[in-house]
mmCIF file of C-alpha atoms in Angstrom:
data_model
loop_
_atom_site.group_PDB
_atom_site.id
_atom_site.type_symbol
_atom_site.label_atom_id
_atom_site.label_comp_id
_atom_site.label_asym_id
_atom_site.label_seq_id
_atom_site.Cartn_x
_atom_site.Cartn_y
_atom_site.Cartn_z
ATOM 1 C CA MET A 1 94.332 78.701 111.464
ATOM 2 C CA PRO A 2 96.476 79.935 114.367
ATOM 3 C CA ILE A 3 99.547 82.057 113.869
ATOM 4 C CA ARG A 4 102.763 80.245 114.625
ATOM 5 C CA SER A 5 105.295 82.018 116.817
ATOM 6 C CA ARG A 6 108.714 82.310 115.195
ATOM 7 C CA GLY A 7 109.745 85.329 117.222
ATOM 8 C CA ARG A 8 108.275 88.781 117.758
ATOM 9 C CA THR A 9 108.878 90.069 114.240
ATOM 10 C CA ALA A 10 107.606 86.953 112.507
ATOM 11 C CA ALA A 11 104.429 86.915 114.578
ATOM 12 C CA ALA A 12 103.794 90.578 113.852
ATOM 13 C CA LEU A 13 104.329 90.107 110.126
ATOM 14 C CA ALA A 14 102.052 87.102 110.072
ATOM 15 C CA LEU A 15 99.322 89.075 111.807
ATOM 16 C CA ALA A 16 99.556 91.857 109.244
ATOM 17 C CA ALA A 17 99.415 89.468 106.321
ATOM 18 C CA THR A 18 97.124 86.622 107.187
ATOM 19 C CA ALA A 19 94.187 88.440 108.777
ATOM 20 C CA LEU A 20 93.373 85.506 110.986
ATOM 21 C CA LEU A 21 92.701 87.184 114.321
ATOM 22 C CA SER A 22 89.997 89.760 113.781
ATOM 23 C CA THR A 23 88.804 92.571 115.947
ATOM 24 C CA LEU A 24 85.797 90.365 116.581
ATOM 25 C CA ALA A 25 88.002 87.840 118.367
ATOM 26 C CA ALA A 26 90.687 90.056 119.836
ATOM 27 C CA ALA A 27 89.119 90.105 123.292
ATOM 28 C CA PRO A 28 87.472 87.226 125.168
ATOM 29 C CA ALA A 29 84.044 86.574 123.701
ATOM 30 C CA PRO A 30 80.965 85.726 125.746
ATOM 31 C CA ALA A 31 80.324 82.032 126.204
ATOM 32 C CA ALA A 32 76.822 82.281 124.758
ATOM 33 C CA PRO A 33 75.132 84.289 121.993
ATOM 34 C CA ILE A 34 74.380 87.905 122.821
ATOM 35 C CA PRO A 35 70.576 88.305 122.917
ATOM 36 C CA THR A 36 68.353 91.287 122.318
ATOM 37 C CA THR A 37 64.827 91.453 123.700
ATOM 38 C CA VAL A 38 62.144 92.430 121.214
ATOM 39 C CA SER A 39 58.503 92.474 122.381
ATOM 40 C CA GLY A 40 59.263 89.961 125.079
ATOM 41 C CA ARG A 41 61.071 87.596 122.701
ATOM 42 C CA THR A 42 64.791 87.027 122.419
ATOM 43 C CA ALA A 43 66.236 87.898 119.035
ATOM 44 C CA ALA A 44 69.638 88.532 117.553
ATOM 45 C CA PRO A 45 70.586 92.220 117.127
ATOM 46 C CA SER A 46 70.053 93.834 113.729
ATOM 47 C CA LEU A 47 73.312 95.025 112.199
ATOM 48 C CA LYS A 48 73.798 97.845 109.713
ATOM 49 C CA LEU A 49 76.685 99.549 107.977
ATOM 50 C CA PRO A 50 77.330 103.282 108.480
ATOM 51 C CA LEU A 51 75.680 105.653 106.040
ATOM 52 C CA PRO A 52 77.875 106.470 103.035
ATOM 53 C CA ALA A 53 78.912 110.029 102.242
ATOM 54 C CA GLY A 54 78.689 111.711 98.868
ATOM 55 C CA PRO A 55 75.902 112.912 96.587
ATOM 56 C CA TYR A 56 75.147 109.662 94.755
ATOM 57 C CA SER A 57 72.855 106.780 95.470
ATOM 58 C CA ILE A 58 74.631 103.440 95.203
ATOM 59 C CA GLY A 59 74.063 100.448 92.972
ATOM 60 C CA THR A 60 75.714 97.062 93.104
ATOM 61 C CA GLU A 61 76.097 93.908 91.038
ATOM 62 C CA VAL A 62 78.024 90.667 91.505
ATOM 63 C CA LEU A 63 80.267 89.251 88.781
ATOM 64 C CA HIS A 64 81.647 85.746 88.338
ATOM 65 C CA LEU A 65 84.839 85.925 86.281
ATOM 66 C CA THR A 66 86.949 83.046 84.952
ATOM 67 C CA ASP A 67 90.481 83.456 83.616
ATOM 68 C CA HIS A 68 90.878 80.532 81.244
ATOM 69 C CA SER A 69 94.503 81.469 80.589
ATOM 70 C CA ARG A 70 95.558 80.474 84.124
ATOM 71 C CA THR A 71 95.145 77.370 86.270
ATOM 72 C CA ASP A 72 94.234 77.990 89.888
ATOM 73 C CA PRO A 73 97.528 78.139 91.829
ATOM 74 C CA TRP A 74 96.146 76.604 95.047
ATOM 75 C CA VAL A 75 93.912 73.836 93.675
ATOM 76 C CA PRO A 76 95.162 73.004 90.151
ATOM 77 C CA THR A 77 92.582 70.236 89.807
ATOM 78 C CA ALA A 78 89.875 72.940 89.941
ATOM 79 C CA GLY A 79 90.936 74.145 86.520
ATOM 80 C CA ALA A 80 90.829 77.791 85.444
ATOM 81 C CA ARG A 81 91.276 80.609 87.945
ATOM 82 C CA GLU A 82 87.909 81.935 89.185
ATOM 83 C CA LEU A 83 87.011 85.186 90.925
ATOM 84 C CA MET A 84 83.898 86.661 92.487
ATOM 85 C CA ALA A 85 83.606 90.438 92.430
ATOM 86 C CA SER A 86 81.152 92.981 93.811
ATOM 87 C CA VAL A 87 80.779 96.191 91.810
ATOM 88 C CA HIS A 88 79.554 99.271 93.686
ATOM 89 C CA TYR A 89 78.825 102.259 91.497
ATOM 90 C CA PRO A 90 77.212 105.722 91.534
ATOM 91 C CA ALA A 91 73.519 105.307 90.795
ATOM 92 C CA ARG A 92 70.442 107.404 90.190
ATOM 93 C CA SER A 93 68.020 107.748 93.051
ATOM 94 C CA GLY A 94 64.728 105.884 92.991
ATOM 95 C CA GLY A 95 63.920 102.871 90.901
ATOM 96 C CA ALA A 96 63.172 99.300 91.808
ATOM 97 C CA GLY A 97 65.417 96.915 93.691
ATOM 98 C CA GLY A 98 66.064 96.290 97.353
ATOM 99 C CA THR A 99 69.351 96.646 99.175
ATOM 100 C CA ALA A 100 71.886 93.951 98.447
ATOM 101 C CA PRO A 101 72.779 91.228 100.945
ATOM 102 C CA TYR A 102 76.004 91.683 102.905
ATOM 103 C CA MET A 103 77.199 88.106 102.331
ATOM 104 C CA SER A 104 75.687 84.637 102.166
ATOM 105 C CA THR A 105 74.804 82.845 105.406
ATOM 106 C CA GLU A 106 77.379 80.146 104.678
ATOM 107 C CA GLU A 107 80.078 82.763 104.075
ATOM 108 C CA ALA A 108 79.157 84.336 107.408
ATOM 109 C CA ARG A 109 79.225 80.976 109.184
ATOM 110 C CA LEU A 110 82.674 80.162 107.870
ATOM 111 C CA MET A 111 84.031 83.608 108.737
ATOM 112 C CA LEU A 112 82.700 83.303 112.286
ATOM 113 C CA ALA A 113 84.027 79.767 112.645
ATOM 114 C CA GLN A 114 87.494 80.952 111.604
ATOM 115 C CA ARG A 115 87.368 83.336 114.558
ATOM 116 C CA ALA A 116 85.827 80.812 117.005
ATOM 117 C CA LEU A 117 82.616 82.866 117.107
ATOM 118 C CA ASP A 118 80.268 80.428 115.385
ATOM 119 C CA GLY A 119 78.764 79.483 118.743
ATOM 120 C CA VAL A 120 78.501 83.113 119.848
ATOM 121 C CA VAL A 121 77.094 85.059 116.893
ATOM 122 C CA PRO A 122 74.397 83.620 114.589
ATOM 123 C CA ALA A 123 75.567 83.494 110.984
ATOM 124 C CA ALA A 124 72.215 84.868 109.820
ATOM 125 C CA THR A 125 72.771 87.967 111.959
ATOM 126 C CA VAL A 126 75.974 88.797 110.100
ATOM 127 C CA SER A 127 74.763 87.811 106.632
ATOM 128 C CA SER A 128 71.670 90.012 107.009
ATOM 129 C CA THR A 129 73.675 93.133 107.897
ATOM 130 C CA ARG A 130 71.897 96.081 106.324
ATOM 131 C CA THR A 131 73.751 97.632 103.398
ATOM 132 C CA HIS A 132 72.956 100.785 101.408
ATOM 133 C CA ALA A 133 73.507 99.648 97.814
ATOM 134 C CA ARG A 134 70.576 98.574 95.640
ATOM 135 C CA SER A 135 70.928 95.565 93.392
ATOM 136 C CA GLY A 136 70.658 96.514 89.724
ATOM 137 C CA ALA A 137 70.108 100.251 90.316
ATOM 138 C CA ARG A 138 70.300 102.509 87.276
ATOM 139 C CA PRO A 139 73.805 103.971 86.935
ATOM 140 C CA ALA A 140 74.401 107.689 87.265
ATOM 141 C CA ARG A 141 75.241 109.601 84.113
ATOM 142 C CA GLY A 142 78.875 110.260 83.423
ATOM 143 C CA ARG A 143 82.211 108.458 83.622
ATOM 144 C CA PHE A 144 83.898 107.728 86.909
ATOM 145 C CA PRO A 145 87.311 106.604 88.199
ATOM 146 C CA LEU A 146 87.738 102.912 88.988
ATOM 147 C CA VAL A 147 89.026 101.533 92.295
ATOM 148 C CA LEU A 148 89.996 97.868 92.710
ATOM 149 C CA LEU A 149 89.758 96.527 96.284
ATOM 150 C CA SER A 150 91.473 93.380 97.556
ATOM 151 C CA PRO A 151 90.694 92.047 101.082
ATOM 152 C CA GLY A 152 92.956 90.534 103.716
ATOM 153 C CA PHE A 153 94.195 86.963 103.467
ATOM 154 C CA GLY A 154 91.487 84.596 104.664
ATOM 155 C CA THR A 155 88.924 87.410 104.833
ATOM 156 C CA PRO A 156 85.888 87.821 102.530
ATOM 157 C CA ARG A 157 85.565 90.815 100.223
ATOM 158 C CA ALA A 158 82.347 91.719 102.058
ATOM 159 C CA THR A 159 84.407 93.075 104.956
ATOM 160 C CA LEU A 160 85.314 96.079 102.763
ATOM 161 C CA THR A 161 81.687 96.852 101.860
ATOM 162 C CA SER A 162 81.405 100.005 103.971
ATOM 163 C CA LEU A 163 84.422 101.535 102.240
ATOM 164 C CA ALA A 164 83.191 100.428 98.811
ATOM 165 C CA GLU A 165 79.743 101.947 99.389
ATOM 166 C CA ASP A 166 81.224 105.208 100.640
ATOM 167 C CA LEU A 167 83.508 105.575 97.636
ATOM 168 C CA ALA A 168 80.665 104.787 95.228
ATOM 169 C CA GLY A 169 78.570 107.488 96.883
ATOM 170 C CA ARG A 170 81.416 109.939 96.292
ATOM 171 C CA GLY A 171 81.610 109.127 92.586
ATOM 172 C CA TYR A 172 83.819 106.058 92.086
ATOM 173 C CA VAL A 173 83.181 102.666 90.533
ATOM 174 C CA VAL A 174 84.553 100.183 93.079
ATOM 175 C CA VAL A 175 85.245 96.514 92.382
ATOM 176 C CA SER A 176 85.903 94.329 95.446
ATOM 177 C CA VAL A 177 87.413 90.955 94.558
ATOM 178 C CA ASP A 178 87.307 87.572 96.293
ATOM 179 C CA HIS A 179 90.282 85.527 95.130
ATOM 180 C CA ALA A 180 89.397 81.823 94.936
ATOM 181 C CA TYR A 181 90.683 79.663 97.815
ATOM 182 C CA GLU A 182 92.024 82.715 99.681
ATOM 183 C CA SER A 183 88.989 83.481 101.861
ATOM 184 C CA SER A 184 87.376 81.716 104.823
ATOM 185 C CA GLY A 185 84.510 81.082 102.414
ATOM 186 C CA THR A 186 83.387 82.435 99.050
ATOM 187 C CA SER A 187 80.079 81.515 97.406
ATOM 188 C CA PHE A 188 80.321 80.694 93.699
ATOM 189 C CA PRO A 189 77.553 79.875 91.205
ATOM 190 C CA GLY A 190 76.016 76.448 91.442
ATOM 191 C CA GLY A 191 76.006 76.381 95.228
ATOM 192 C CA ARG A 192 79.777 75.969 95.515
ATOM 193 C CA VAL A 193 81.512 77.509 98.522
ATOM 194 C CA LEU A 194 85.303 77.581 98.274
ATOM 195 C CA THR A 195 87.341 77.758 101.468
ATOM 196 C CA CYS A 196 90.910 78.846 102.162
ATOM 197 C CA SER A 197 93.201 76.195 100.723
ATOM 198 C CA ALA A 198 95.874 78.884 100.481
ATOM 199 C CA CYS A 199 95.659 79.376 104.259
ATOM 200 C CA ASP A 200 96.382 75.683 104.726
ATOM 201 C CA ARG A 201 99.416 75.942 102.452
ATOM 202 C CA VAL A 202 100.809 78.922 104.347
ATOM 203 C CA GLU A 203 100.206 77.256 107.719
ATOM 204 C CA ALA A 204 102.024 74.128 106.545
ATOM 205 C CA ALA A 205 105.115 76.062 105.437
ATOM 206 C CA PRO A 206 108.115 74.487 107.177
ATOM 207 C CA THR A 207 110.062 77.708 107.753
ATOM 208 C CA GLU A 208 109.496 81.418 108.086
ATOM 209 C CA GLU A 209 111.292 81.953 104.785
ATOM 210 C CA ALA A 210 108.973 79.495 103.043
ATOM 211 C CA GLU A 211 105.979 81.208 104.597
ATOM 212 C CA ARG A 212 107.127 84.613 103.389
ATOM 213 C CA GLU A 213 107.684 83.251 99.877
ATOM 214 C CA LEU A 214 104.165 81.833 99.816
ATOM 215 C CA LEU A 215 102.684 85.111 101.017
ATOM 216 C CA GLY A 216 104.674 86.933 98.362
ATOM 217 C CA SER A 217 103.145 84.609 95.781
ATOM 218 C CA VAL A 218 99.696 85.429 97.175
ATOM 219 C CA SER A 219 100.357 89.092 96.458
ATOM 220 C CA THR A 220 101.728 88.579 92.945
ATOM 221 C CA GLY A 221 98.929 86.111 92.167
ATOM 222 C CA ARG A 222 96.393 88.701 93.212
ATOM 223 C CA ALA A 223 98.089 91.207 90.940
ATOM 224 C CA ALA A 224 97.410 88.825 88.054
ATOM 225 C CA ASP A 225 93.815 88.546 89.266
ATOM 226 C CA LEU A 226 93.337 92.309 89.385
ATOM 227 C CA SER A 227 94.898 92.823 85.967
ATOM 228 C CA PHE A 228 92.507 90.209 84.602
ATOM 229 C CA VAL A 229 89.592 92.057 86.239
ATOM 230 C CA LEU A 230 90.778 95.224 84.481
ATOM 231 C CA ASP A 231 90.882 93.344 81.189
ATOM 232 C CA ARG A 232 87.315 92.119 81.678
ATOM 233 C CA LEU A 233 85.999 95.545 82.647
ATOM 234 C CA THR A 234 87.786 97.665 80.064
ATOM 235 C CA GLY A 235 88.192 95.357 77.050
ATOM 236 C CA ARG A 236 86.156 95.221 73.845
ATOM 237 C CA HIS A 237 83.542 92.876 75.341
ATOM 238 C CA PRO A 238 83.299 93.877 79.008
ATOM 239 C CA ALA A 239 81.901 91.488 81.602
ATOM 240 C CA TRP A 240 79.834 94.229 83.253
ATOM 241 C CA ARG A 241 76.893 95.745 81.429
ATOM 242 C CA HIS A 242 77.606 99.272 82.765
ATOM 243 C CA ALA A 243 81.336 99.218 82.030
ATOM 244 C CA GLY A 244 80.934 102.294 79.838
ATOM 245 C CA MET A 245 80.688 104.435 82.984
ATOM 246 C CA ILE A 246 84.321 103.592 83.887
ATOM 247 C CA ASP A 247 86.957 106.192 83.023
ATOM 248 C CA THR A 248 89.819 103.908 81.984
ATOM 249 C CA GLY A 249 92.342 106.716 82.375
ATOM 250 C CA ARG A 250 91.775 106.965 86.128
ATOM 251 C CA ILE A 251 92.379 103.693 87.996
ATOM 252 C CA ALA A 252 93.585 102.887 91.518
ATOM 253 C CA ALA A 253 94.237 99.672 93.421
ATOM 254 C CA ALA A 254 93.778 99.440 97.191
ATOM 255 C CA GLY A 255 93.559 96.725 99.771
ATOM 256 C CA HIS A 256 93.751 95.596 103.357
ATOM 257 C CA SER A 257 96.575 93.454 104.733
ATOM 258 C CA ILE A 258 97.863 91.174 101.958
ATOM 259 C CA GLY A 259 95.375 93.017 99.722
ATOM 260 C CA GLY A 260 97.384 96.193 100.361
ATOM 261 C CA ASN A 261 100.544 94.433 99.251
ATOM 262 C CA ALA A 262 98.585 93.210 96.212
ATOM 263 C CA ALA A 263 97.770 96.816 95.317
ATOM 264 C CA VAL A 264 101.491 97.534 95.064
ATOM 265 C CA SER A 265 102.145 94.268 93.211
ATOM 266 C CA THR A 266 99.470 95.297 90.718
ATOM 267 C CA MET A 267 101.059 98.718 90.226
ATOM 268 C CA ARG A 268 104.378 96.972 89.672
ATOM 269 C CA ALA A 269 102.922 94.705 86.980
ATOM 270 C CA ASP A 270 100.287 96.909 85.336
ATOM 271 C CA ARG A 271 100.884 100.456 84.162
ATOM 272 C CA ARG A 272 97.143 101.025 83.836
ATOM 273 C CA VAL A 273 96.965 101.482 87.620
ATOM 274 C CA ASP A 274 97.650 105.129 88.433
ATOM 275 C CA ALA A 275 97.707 105.073 92.246
ATOM 276 C CA GLY A 276 97.673 102.674 95.185
ATOM 277 C CA ILE A 277 96.731 102.312 98.848
ATOM 278 C CA ASP A 278 98.104 99.797 101.337
ATOM 279 C CA MET A 279 96.040 99.497 104.513
ATOM 280 C CA ASP A 280 98.221 97.746 107.114
ATOM 281 C CA GLY A 281 99.721 95.209 104.723
ATOM 282 C CA THR A 282 103.265 93.846 104.918
ATOM 283 C CA PHE A 283 105.239 94.032 101.656
ATOM 284 C CA PHE A 284 105.960 90.337 101.212
ATOM 285 C CA ASP A 285 106.288 91.199 97.533
ATOM 286 C CA PRO A 286 108.581 94.209 98.014
ATOM 287 C CA VAL A 287 108.252 97.647 96.526
ATOM 288 C CA PRO A 288 110.621 97.454 93.536
ATOM 289 C CA GLY A 289 114.016 99.080 93.930
ATOM 290 C CA ARG A 290 113.263 101.440 91.058
ATOM 291 C CA GLY A 291 110.067 102.626 92.777
ATOM 292 C CA LEU A 292 106.661 102.779 91.124
ATOM 293 C CA ASP A 293 107.523 105.007 88.166
ATOM 294 C CA GLY A 294 106.521 108.110 90.065
ATOM 295 C CA ARG A 295 103.018 106.904 90.871
ATOM 296 C CA PRO A 296 101.558 107.842 94.282
ATOM 297 C CA LEU A 297 101.092 105.482 97.227
ATOM 298 C CA LEU A 298 99.315 105.906 100.551
ATOM 299 C CA MET A 299 100.528 103.693 103.416
ATOM 300 C CA LEU A 300 97.879 103.707 106.170
ATOM 301 C CA GLY A 301 98.533 101.421 109.117
ATOM 302 C CA THR A 302 98.440 100.612 112.792
ATOM 303 C CA GLU A 303 100.691 102.550 115.127
ATOM 304 C CA SER A 304 101.837 99.418 116.967
ATOM 305 C CA LEU A 305 103.058 97.530 113.898
ATOM 306 C CA HIS A 306 103.796 100.172 111.309
ATOM 307 C CA HIS A 307 105.670 103.009 112.951
ATOM 308 C CA PRO A 308 109.137 103.667 111.484
ATOM 309 C CA GLY A 309 111.582 101.167 112.913
ATOM 310 C CA GLY A 310 108.693 98.984 114.108
ATOM 311 C CA PRO A 311 108.183 95.225 113.839
ATOM 312 C CA ASP A 312 107.350 95.376 110.125
ATOM 313 C CA ASP A 313 110.538 96.688 108.550
ATOM 314 C CA SER A 314 109.143 96.125 105.050
ATOM 315 C CA TRP A 315 107.470 99.525 105.360
ATOM 316 C CA ASP A 316 110.806 101.232 106.104
ATOM 317 C CA THR A 317 112.345 99.615 103.026
ATOM 318 C CA GLY A 318 109.303 100.269 100.854
ATOM 319 C CA TRP A 319 109.130 103.917 101.894
ATOM 320 C CA SER A 320 112.764 104.492 100.951
ATOM 321 C CA ARG A 321 112.130 103.073 97.460
ATOM 322 C CA LEU A 322 109.001 105.046 96.598
ATOM 323 C CA ASP A 323 109.787 107.647 93.954
ATOM 324 C CA GLY A 324 106.522 109.567 93.706
ATOM 325 C CA TRP A 325 104.018 111.313 95.958
ATOM 326 C CA LYS A 326 103.815 109.296 99.180
ATOM 327 C CA ARG A 327 102.347 109.405 102.662
ATOM 328 C CA TRP A 328 102.987 107.108 105.617
ATOM 329 C CA LEU A 329 100.200 107.463 108.183
ATOM 330 C CA THR A 330 99.650 105.477 111.356
ATOM 331 C CA VAL A 331 96.536 105.471 113.528
ATOM 332 C CA GLU A 332 96.879 105.434 117.312
ATOM 333 C CA GLY A 333 94.619 102.964 119.120
ATOM 334 C CA SER A 334 93.955 101.039 115.929
ATOM 335 C CA GLY A 335 94.094 97.309 115.287
ATOM 336 C CA HIS A 336 94.769 95.342 112.142
ATOM 337 C CA PHE A 337 91.054 95.247 111.296
ATOM 338 C CA THR A 338 90.385 98.926 112.019
ATOM 339 C CA PHE A 339 90.301 99.513 108.238
ATOM 340 C CA THR A 340 87.471 97.023 107.613
ATOM 341 C CA ASP A 341 83.823 96.595 108.620
ATOM 342 C CA LEU A 342 84.642 94.315 111.547
ATOM 343 C CA PRO A 343 84.884 96.948 114.330
ATOM 344 C CA VAL A 344 81.462 98.293 113.317
ATOM 345 C CA LEU A 345 79.880 94.831 113.422
ATOM 346 C CA ALA A 346 81.621 93.897 116.675
ATOM 347 C CA GLY A 347 80.422 97.092 118.345
ATOM 348 C CA GLN A 348 76.801 96.504 117.370
ATOM 349 C CA LEU A 349 77.034 92.921 118.599
ATOM 350 C CA GLY A 350 78.266 94.120 121.975
ATOM 351 C CA LEU A 351 81.441 92.071 121.798
ATOM 352 C CA PRO A 352 84.255 93.147 124.127
ATOM 353 C CA VAL A 353 86.692 95.773 122.904
ATOM 354 C CA ASP A 354 90.281 94.695 122.372
ATOM 355 C CA PRO A 355 92.253 96.672 124.983
ATOM 356 C CA ALA A 356 95.188 96.797 122.560
ATOM 357 C CA ALA A 357 92.998 98.483 119.905
ATOM 358 C CA PRO A 358 90.588 100.790 121.754
ATOM 359 C CA LEU A 359 89.792 103.091 118.810
ATOM 360 C CA PRO A 360 85.969 103.348 118.666
ATOM 361 C CA ALA A 361 84.254 101.807 115.663
ATOM 362 C CA ALA A 362 82.848 105.146 114.513
ATOM 363 C CA ARG A 363 86.331 106.675 114.461
ATOM 364 C CA SER A 364 87.670 103.643 112.590
ATOM 365 C CA THR A 365 85.124 104.269 109.858
ATOM 366 C CA GLU A 366 85.627 108.040 109.720
ATOM 367 C CA ILE A 367 89.407 107.835 109.523
ATOM 368 C CA THR A 368 89.526 105.053 106.951
ATOM 369 C CA ARG A 369 86.904 106.589 104.700
ATOM 370 C CA GLY A 370 88.265 110.117 105.070
ATOM 371 C CA TYR A 371 91.898 109.445 104.195
ATOM 372 C CA VAL A 372 91.198 106.901 101.465
ATOM 373 C CA ALA A 373 88.732 109.252 99.770
ATOM 374 C CA ALA A 374 91.082 112.234 100.130
ATOM 375 C CA PHE A 375 93.907 110.297 98.466
ATOM 376 C CA LEU A 376 91.710 109.158 95.583
ATOM 377 C CA ASP A 377 90.174 112.613 95.133
ATOM 378 C CA LEU A 378 93.653 114.131 94.907
ATOM 379 C CA HIS A 379 95.196 111.616 92.537
ATOM 380 C CA LEU A 380 92.271 110.429 90.409
ATOM 381 C CA LYS A 381 90.163 113.594 90.341
ATOM 382 C CA GLY A 382 92.836 116.279 90.763
ATOM 383 C CA ARG A 383 91.068 117.878 93.712
ATOM 384 C CA PRO A 384 93.280 119.424 96.428
ATOM 385 C CA ARG A 385 92.841 117.703 99.788
ATOM 386 C CA PRO A 386 94.575 119.536 102.671
ATOM 387 C CA LEU A 387 93.777 116.543 104.894
ATOM 388 C CA LEU A 388 96.856 114.885 103.350
ATOM 389 C CA ASP A 389 99.184 117.826 103.981
ATOM 390 C CA GLY A 390 99.745 117.139 107.678
ATOM 391 C CA PRO A 391 98.100 116.534 111.071
ATOM 392 C CA VAL A 392 94.710 118.122 111.710
ATOM 393 C CA PRO A 393 93.013 118.754 115.088
ATOM 394 C CA ASP A 394 89.908 116.779 114.092
ATOM 395 C CA ASN A 395 91.965 113.600 113.680
ATOM 396 C CA PRO A 396 94.408 113.527 116.595
ATOM 397 C CA GLU A 397 94.808 109.740 116.222
ATOM 398 C CA VAL A 398 96.422 110.053 112.787
ATOM 399 C CA VAL A 399 100.203 110.444 112.853
ATOM 400 C CA PHE A 400 102.138 111.559 109.759
ATOM 401 C CA ARG A 401 105.235 109.374 109.764
ATOM 402 C CA HIS A 402 108.684 110.018 108.331
ATOM 403 C CA HIS A 403 112.032 108.476 109.078
ATOM 404 C CA PRO A 404 113.737 109.877 112.195
#
């Protein structure tokens, strides 16, 4: 789904929200698949996610959740609203169980096709990306803060796996959510794969105003999704067998692109959420005029789009309304997908680097993981994190932003 041009600001806002042009496709791709020679035979490269930090091993499980109180907003004929969620959690070392798959082959094929890379990168290469979480691993003892993760519009939840694994290794339960009909492809039980009907609706919007209203409804709809996930994880009959390890008094919402806006929408609607993180997401659903009742928010974005007075003025407005602890950080050399797994995968595939976003994949991972974890440690665990106090020599790309 291409981005329509309705002027410089509209195009920039659409890029931040819709997540349709990934780092994988930002530069011209080779005309043929990129081969690797193994023992005289040509084979696709083997991909792997960066090692997580933290003292814990990592477990993971997949949940299928259905909210029978709501009809799906994009395909009402489908019936009740459905979600797929991946739970990453601190686990004990050892035990049976292999590492979990990154995504299904069909999910990978659809994601690559969305970016015109289905003839360049084999879907099986992406779907078999090596992760570090073991399916069904025994949970670590204790109770841990909960972090809800929402991906970019049109982008699978799997693209936040590296961040989810890292946070789980540091002592968080992390739930990454795929919102039905809002991803390039999401596998559901029974062999169903749901594609992005919401993308089609946004693309068909007749005006920029109509498009913005639809994207605002994406964010508020996701807030309802995330509140429902909280209900199912913390209620009397939880949907996850290890829900007892969640500390229900320490909860954060975070996301990339429209998922970042959804984190704020969730804070607006649900007082159970104590803190939020927006990674390069436009506030189509604005920060409320009254603020967020003193709750903290981290705004972490690209320098090109999200500097004060830049193309996305929703950050200027949102910043002025925040009434609690807040930080506005931009990353020089970053692109919209810097805060996801995509730079790491693109680098291992040997795809060309986007000259507009030259930040190396390793730095993308270090910066995203470091600042997200520091924020959560400070606000959910009460641990001082000087990294958030101001610029540091080790991270010269990170700019602490304030209004001029």
